[in-house]
């Protein structure tokens, strides 16, 4: 009896075209492929960035809140993130998150419920991260590194709530960029001090052993007080970077694919 021919995977040039969005990172990172496949991947990366630029260019200065997607409403950290989102919105910032549930939902919810602006940069995943329902604008991206770049690009400060490996990745991405002068000295506020106590201790140990400079520790401000966090962000962003209150956002051009963002009350610009 004739044996069945082995099932062959499609050529990488075909896979690059027909692969579902949630496999975009996997295909990109699996190693060298054909010239056509690599070129097509480059186009998909460019499309992700272009989509983000068009959607986020007119949202105003942001503060990005990082944190776990697994925290549920009613959790003290959810409530803290919600209060922080509301306070940031009252200060005039657009609240930006990864657009998913948990801490991200809480921060977006806090901003939305006080009439502030709330946006998210979501990601296509095999298990599908659903966008939360408190967003004025949501950009759904294929590539993790594009998402992380956009979360940092539009922000003047970063608030880090309790989270897992992804939150650590985002924290140290922002910290490394500031430490190496790739972005300005935007404030990083770590909240949930009991949760992060061992990490803070480890950073202090790194400084003591000469792996980072003692001055690098001043790039992080730790507190569980919303008032203290807001005052720190105010003093490190609004005056140093010349931000001011405006009643209307900048004009956008829909014929270029640009998207404006409405919202109640004045923002800062």
Tab-separated table of C-alpha atoms in Angstrom:
chain	number	residue	atom	x	y	z
A	1	UNK	CA	0.000	0.000	0.000
A	2	UNK	CA	1.386	3.369	-0.971
A	3	UNK	CA	2.377	5.568	1.925
A	4	UNK	CA	0.957	9.038	2.263
A	5	UNK	CA	3.179	11.910	1.286
A	6	UNK	CA	4.257	14.044	4.249
A	7	UNK	CA	2.310	17.228	4.749
A	8	UNK	CA	4.535	20.162	3.968
A	9	UNK	CA	4.274	23.566	5.520
A	10	UNK	CA	3.635	26.422	3.091
A	11	UNK	CA	6.722	28.326	1.913
A	12	UNK	CA	7.704	31.130	4.248
A	13	UNK	CA	6.883	33.655	1.525
A	14	UNK	CA	3.296	32.398	1.563
A	15	UNK	CA	3.158	32.170	5.371
A	16	UNK	CA	4.250	35.788	5.628
A	17	UNK	CA	1.206	36.829	3.610
A	18	UNK	CA	-1.519	34.535	4.932
A	19	UNK	CA	-0.507	34.137	8.601
A	20	UNK	CA	-3.080	35.423	11.118
A	21	UNK	CA	-2.193	38.660	12.968
A	22	UNK	CA	-1.753	36.910	16.326
A	23	UNK	CA	1.214	34.975	14.874
A	24	UNK	CA	2.963	38.111	13.589
A	25	UNK	CA	5.608	38.238	16.342
A	26	UNK	CA	6.185	34.490	16.183
A	27	UNK	CA	6.874	34.569	12.435
A	28	UNK	CA	9.009	37.693	12.696
A	29	UNK	CA	11.230	36.218	15.433
A	30	UNK	CA	11.649	32.662	14.168
A	31	UNK	CA	14.757	33.466	12.129
A	32	UNK	CA	15.846	34.426	8.595
A	33	UNK	CA	13.356	33.736	5.831
A	34	UNK	CA	13.140	34.482	2.127
A	35	UNK	CA	13.755	38.004	0.879
A	36	UNK	CA	10.107	38.339	-0.097
A	37	UNK	CA	8.915	37.188	3.327
A	38	UNK	CA	11.239	39.589	5.125
A	39	UNK	CA	10.128	42.458	2.892
A	40	UNK	CA	6.468	41.659	3.502
A	41	UNK	CA	7.105	41.556	7.250
A	42	UNK	CA	8.698	44.988	7.006
A	43	UNK	CA	5.546	46.273	5.317
A	44	UNK	CA	3.382	44.812	8.093
A	45	UNK	CA	5.559	46.482	10.726
A	46	UNK	CA	5.293	49.775	8.849
A	47	UNK	CA	1.518	49.350	8.658
A	48	UNK	CA	1.360	48.859	12.438
A	49	UNK	CA	3.350	52.043	13.040
A	50	UNK	CA	1.323	53.996	10.474
A	51	UNK	CA	-1.938	52.877	12.064
A	52	UNK	CA	-0.630	53.976	15.459
A	53	UNK	CA	0.661	57.334	14.227
A	54	UNK	CA	-2.636	58.181	12.537
A	55	UNK	CA	-4.742	57.223	15.532
A	56	UNK	CA	-2.591	58.675	18.319
A	57	UNK	CA	-1.008	61.824	16.891
A	58	UNK	CA	-3.767	64.121	18.163
A	59	UNK	CA	-4.558	62.553	21.531
A	60	UNK	CA	-2.525	65.103	23.490
A	61	UNK	CA	0.213	64.407	26.045
A	62	UNK	CA	-0.356	61.087	27.793
A	63	UNK	CA	0.569	59.280	30.957
A	64	UNK	CA	0.834	55.545	30.405
A	65	UNK	CA	-0.317	53.179	33.141
A	66	UNK	CA	1.225	49.698	33.139
A	67	UNK	CA	-0.137	46.761	35.146
A	68	UNK	CA	-1.606	43.280	35.220
A	69	UNK	CA	-4.529	42.203	33.056
A	70	UNK	CA	-5.468	39.595	35.705
A	71	UNK	CA	-6.556	41.922	38.509
A	72	UNK	CA	-10.336	42.003	38.962
A	73	UNK	CA	-12.703	44.815	39.995
A	74	UNK	CA	-12.884	45.033	43.764
A	75	UNK	CA	-9.180	44.335	44.214
A	76	UNK	CA	-7.450	47.184	46.126
A	77	UNK	CA	-4.964	47.631	43.280
A	78	UNK	CA	-7.817	47.915	40.762
A	79	UNK	CA	-9.355	50.648	42.890
A	80	UNK	CA	-5.980	52.400	43.234
A	81	UNK	CA	-5.472	52.344	39.458
A	82	UNK	CA	-8.981	53.703	38.931
A	83	UNK	CA	-8.317	56.605	41.309
A	84	UNK	CA	-4.991	57.250	39.614
A	85	UNK	CA	-6.598	57.305	36.166
A	86	UNK	CA	-9.169	59.831	37.373
A	87	UNK	CA	-6.506	62.036	38.959
A	88	UNK	CA	-4.369	61.997	35.803
A	89	UNK	CA	-7.383	63.001	33.721
A	90	UNK	CA	-8.174	65.876	36.090
A	91	UNK	CA	-4.567	67.008	35.726
A	92	UNK	CA	-5.216	67.263	31.983
A	93	UNK	CA	-3.400	64.208	30.648
A	94	UNK	CA	-4.802	61.576	28.332
A	95	UNK	CA	-4.620	58.226	30.115
A	96	UNK	CA	-3.020	55.551	27.948
A	97	UNK	CA	-2.855	51.821	28.683
A	98	UNK	CA	-2.452	48.539	26.864
A	99	UNK	CA	-6.219	48.642	26.384
A	100	UNK	CA	-7.007	45.313	28.043
A	101	UNK	CA	-8.701	44.253	31.289
A	102	UNK	CA	-7.425	44.462	34.872
A	103	UNK	CA	-5.259	47.438	35.819
A	104	UNK	CA	-5.536	48.773	32.274
A	105	UNK	CA	-9.326	48.780	32.459
A	106	UNK	CA	-9.241	50.423	35.886
A	107	UNK	CA	-7.041	53.329	34.755
A	108	UNK	CA	-9.084	53.879	31.584
A	109	UNK	CA	-12.281	53.655	33.588
A	110	UNK	CA	-11.103	56.240	36.103
A	111	UNK	CA	-10.240	58.690	33.332
A	112	UNK	CA	-13.464	58.088	31.431
A	113	UNK	CA	-15.735	58.490	34.452
A	114	UNK	CA	-14.427	61.999	35.208
A	115	UNK	CA	-14.763	63.113	31.589
A	116	UNK	CA	-11.101	62.712	30.659
A	117	UNK	CA	-9.523	61.186	27.572
A	118	UNK	CA	-8.816	57.473	27.578
A	119	UNK	CA	-6.907	55.488	24.925
A	120	UNK	CA	-5.441	52.014	24.540
A	121	UNK	CA	-2.838	50.194	22.436
A	122	UNK	CA	-4.071	46.622	22.314
A	123	UNK	CA	-2.318	43.569	20.888
A	124	UNK	CA	-3.410	40.582	18.813
A	125	UNK	CA	-2.752	37.414	20.853
A	126	UNK	CA	-3.495	33.718	20.190
A	127	UNK	CA	-5.781	33.771	23.244
A	128	UNK	CA	-7.148	37.221	22.250
A	129	UNK	CA	-6.857	40.105	24.651
A	130	UNK	CA	-10.242	41.839	24.544
A	131	UNK	CA	-10.264	45.635	24.686
A	132	UNK	CA	-11.937	47.166	27.715
A	133	UNK	CA	-15.063	49.262	27.306
A	134	UNK	CA	-13.667	52.564	28.662
A	135	UNK	CA	-11.676	53.692	25.631
A	136	UNK	CA	-12.210	56.768	23.459
A	137	UNK	CA	-9.697	55.337	21.025
A	138	UNK	CA	-8.185	51.874	20.671
A	139	UNK	CA	-5.388	50.882	18.290
A	140	UNK	CA	-5.129	47.134	17.745
A	141	UNK	CA	-1.584	46.122	16.821
A	142	UNK	CA	0.158	42.967	15.599
A	143	UNK	CA	3.658	43.423	17.011
A	144	UNK	CA	4.614	43.671	20.678
A	145	UNK	CA	7.587	45.936	20.035
A	146	UNK	CA	5.436	48.375	18.030
A	147	UNK	CA	2.895	48.482	20.832
A	148	UNK	CA	5.575	49.127	23.443
A	149	UNK	CA	7.148	51.877	21.338
A	150	UNK	CA	3.800	53.657	20.976
A	151	UNK	CA	3.006	53.373	24.686
A	152	UNK	CA	6.277	55.175	25.379
A	153	UNK	CA	6.301	57.601	22.425
A	154	UNK	CA	3.242	59.625	23.440
A	155	UNK	CA	3.796	59.703	27.218
A	156	UNK	CA	5.309	62.239	29.570
A	157	UNK	CA	5.189	59.930	32.594
A	158	UNK	CA	4.719	56.257	33.451
A	159	UNK	CA	2.742	54.743	36.310
A	160	UNK	CA	3.624	51.146	37.146
A	161	UNK	CA	1.022	49.159	39.061
A	162	UNK	CA	1.351	45.526	40.220
A	163	UNK	CA	1.776	43.170	37.295
A	164	UNK	CA	3.697	40.273	35.827
A	165	UNK	CA	6.426	39.716	33.250
A	166	UNK	CA	4.874	42.115	30.739
A	167	UNK	CA	4.720	44.908	33.311
A	168	UNK	CA	8.361	44.298	34.256
A	169	UNK	CA	9.290	44.440	30.579
A	170	UNK	CA	7.504	47.773	30.156
A	171	UNK	CA	9.000	49.212	33.368
A	172	UNK	CA	12.566	48.351	32.440
A	173	UNK	CA	12.094	49.424	28.830
A	174	UNK	CA	11.116	52.912	29.988
A	175	UNK	CA	13.797	52.981	32.693
A	176	UNK	CA	16.543	51.891	30.275
A	177	UNK	CA	15.560	54.483	27.674
A	178	UNK	CA	15.649	57.244	30.300
A	179	UNK	CA	18.892	55.963	31.834
A	180	UNK	CA	20.626	56.004	28.447
A	181	UNK	CA	19.257	59.365	27.358
A	182	UNK	CA	17.097	57.991	24.554
A	183	UNK	CA	14.073	59.770	26.013
A	184	UNK	CA	13.814	62.668	28.445
A	185	UNK	CA	13.774	62.226	32.217
A	186	UNK	CA	10.071	61.467	32.286
A	187	UNK	CA	8.949	60.425	35.770
A	188	UNK	CA	8.334	56.762	36.579
A	189	UNK	CA	5.948	56.234	39.494
A	190	UNK	CA	5.729	52.778	41.054
A	191	UNK	CA	2.553	52.150	43.038
A	192	UNK	CA	1.698	49.115	45.161
A	193	UNK	CA	4.868	49.391	47.228
A	194	UNK	CA	4.276	46.203	49.214
A	195	UNK	CA	4.051	44.206	45.984
A	196	UNK	CA	7.177	45.814	44.520
A	197	UNK	CA	9.277	45.919	47.722
A	198	UNK	CA	11.637	43.100	46.716
A	199	UNK	CA	12.175	44.637	43.282
A	200	UNK	CA	12.994	48.020	44.821
A	201	UNK	CA	15.407	46.270	47.197
A	202	UNK	CA	17.057	44.525	44.257
A	203	UNK	CA	17.489	47.827	42.402
A	204	UNK	CA	19.156	49.252	45.515
A	205	UNK	CA	21.433	46.212	45.603
A	206	UNK	CA	22.348	46.784	41.950
A	207	UNK	CA	23.343	50.330	42.858
A	208	UNK	CA	25.374	49.199	45.883
A	209	UNK	CA	27.275	46.714	43.717
A	210	UNK	CA	27.982	49.274	41.032
A	211	UNK	CA	25.774	47.797	38.321
A	212	UNK	CA	23.748	50.999	38.048
A	213	UNK	CA	24.547	54.508	39.238
A	214	UNK	CA	23.107	55.714	42.547
A	215	UNK	CA	21.508	58.546	40.582
A	216	UNK	CA	19.533	55.985	38.546
A	217	UNK	CA	17.479	55.240	41.648
A	218	UNK	CA	16.161	58.798	41.560
A	219	UNK	CA	14.479	58.024	38.232
A	220	UNK	CA	11.865	56.001	40.150
A	221	UNK	CA	9.385	57.428	42.638
A	222	UNK	CA	7.538	54.932	44.832
A	223	UNK	CA	4.306	55.705	46.654
A	224	UNK	CA	0.814	54.416	47.375
A	225	UNK	CA	-0.602	57.919	47.621
A	226	UNK	CA	-2.454	59.229	44.574
A	227	UNK	CA	-1.890	62.806	45.760
A	228	UNK	CA	1.868	62.266	46.089
A	229	UNK	CA	2.041	60.570	42.692
A	230	UNK	CA	0.120	63.390	41.004
A	231	UNK	CA	2.259	66.088	42.627
A	232	UNK	CA	5.426	64.266	41.504
A	233	UNK	CA	4.138	63.968	37.930
A	234	UNK	CA	3.006	67.608	37.930
A	235	UNK	CA	6.397	68.899	39.112
A	236	UNK	CA	8.392	66.699	36.723
A	237	UNK	CA	6.321	67.221	33.559
A	238	UNK	CA	4.067	70.263	33.284
A	239	UNK	CA	6.591	72.990	34.097
A	240	UNK	CA	9.800	71.299	32.852
A	241	UNK	CA	8.289	70.480	29.464
A	242	UNK	CA	6.226	73.660	29.064
A	243	UNK	CA	2.838	71.967	29.012
A	244	UNK	CA	-0.198	74.211	29.299
A	245	UNK	CA	-3.970	74.005	29.397
A	246	UNK	CA	-5.816	74.267	26.090
A	247	UNK	CA	-9.534	74.204	25.369
A	248	UNK	CA	-9.270	72.601	21.933
A	249	UNK	CA	-7.007	69.928	20.491
A	250	UNK	CA	-4.953	70.471	17.355
A	251	UNK	CA	-6.679	70.205	13.986
A	252	UNK	CA	-6.500	66.866	12.196
A	253	UNK	CA	-6.947	66.010	8.515
A	254	UNK	CA	-9.317	63.074	7.928
A	255	UNK	CA	-8.328	62.911	4.254
A	256	UNK	CA	-4.863	61.806	5.432
A	257	UNK	CA	-6.400	59.097	7.597
A	258	UNK	CA	-5.754	61.091	10.769
A	259	UNK	CA	-8.163	60.778	13.674
A	260	UNK	CA	-8.996	63.484	16.182
A	261	UNK	CA	-10.069	62.814	19.740
A	262	UNK	CA	-12.954	64.518	21.457
A	263	UNK	CA	-13.269	64.808	25.188
A	264	UNK	CA	-14.857	66.895	27.920
A	265	UNK	CA	-13.000	69.775	29.444
A	266	UNK	CA	-9.582	71.233	28.677
A	267	UNK	CA	-6.490	69.133	28.168
A	268	UNK	CA	-2.827	70.059	28.275
A	269	UNK	CA	-0.693	70.590	25.204
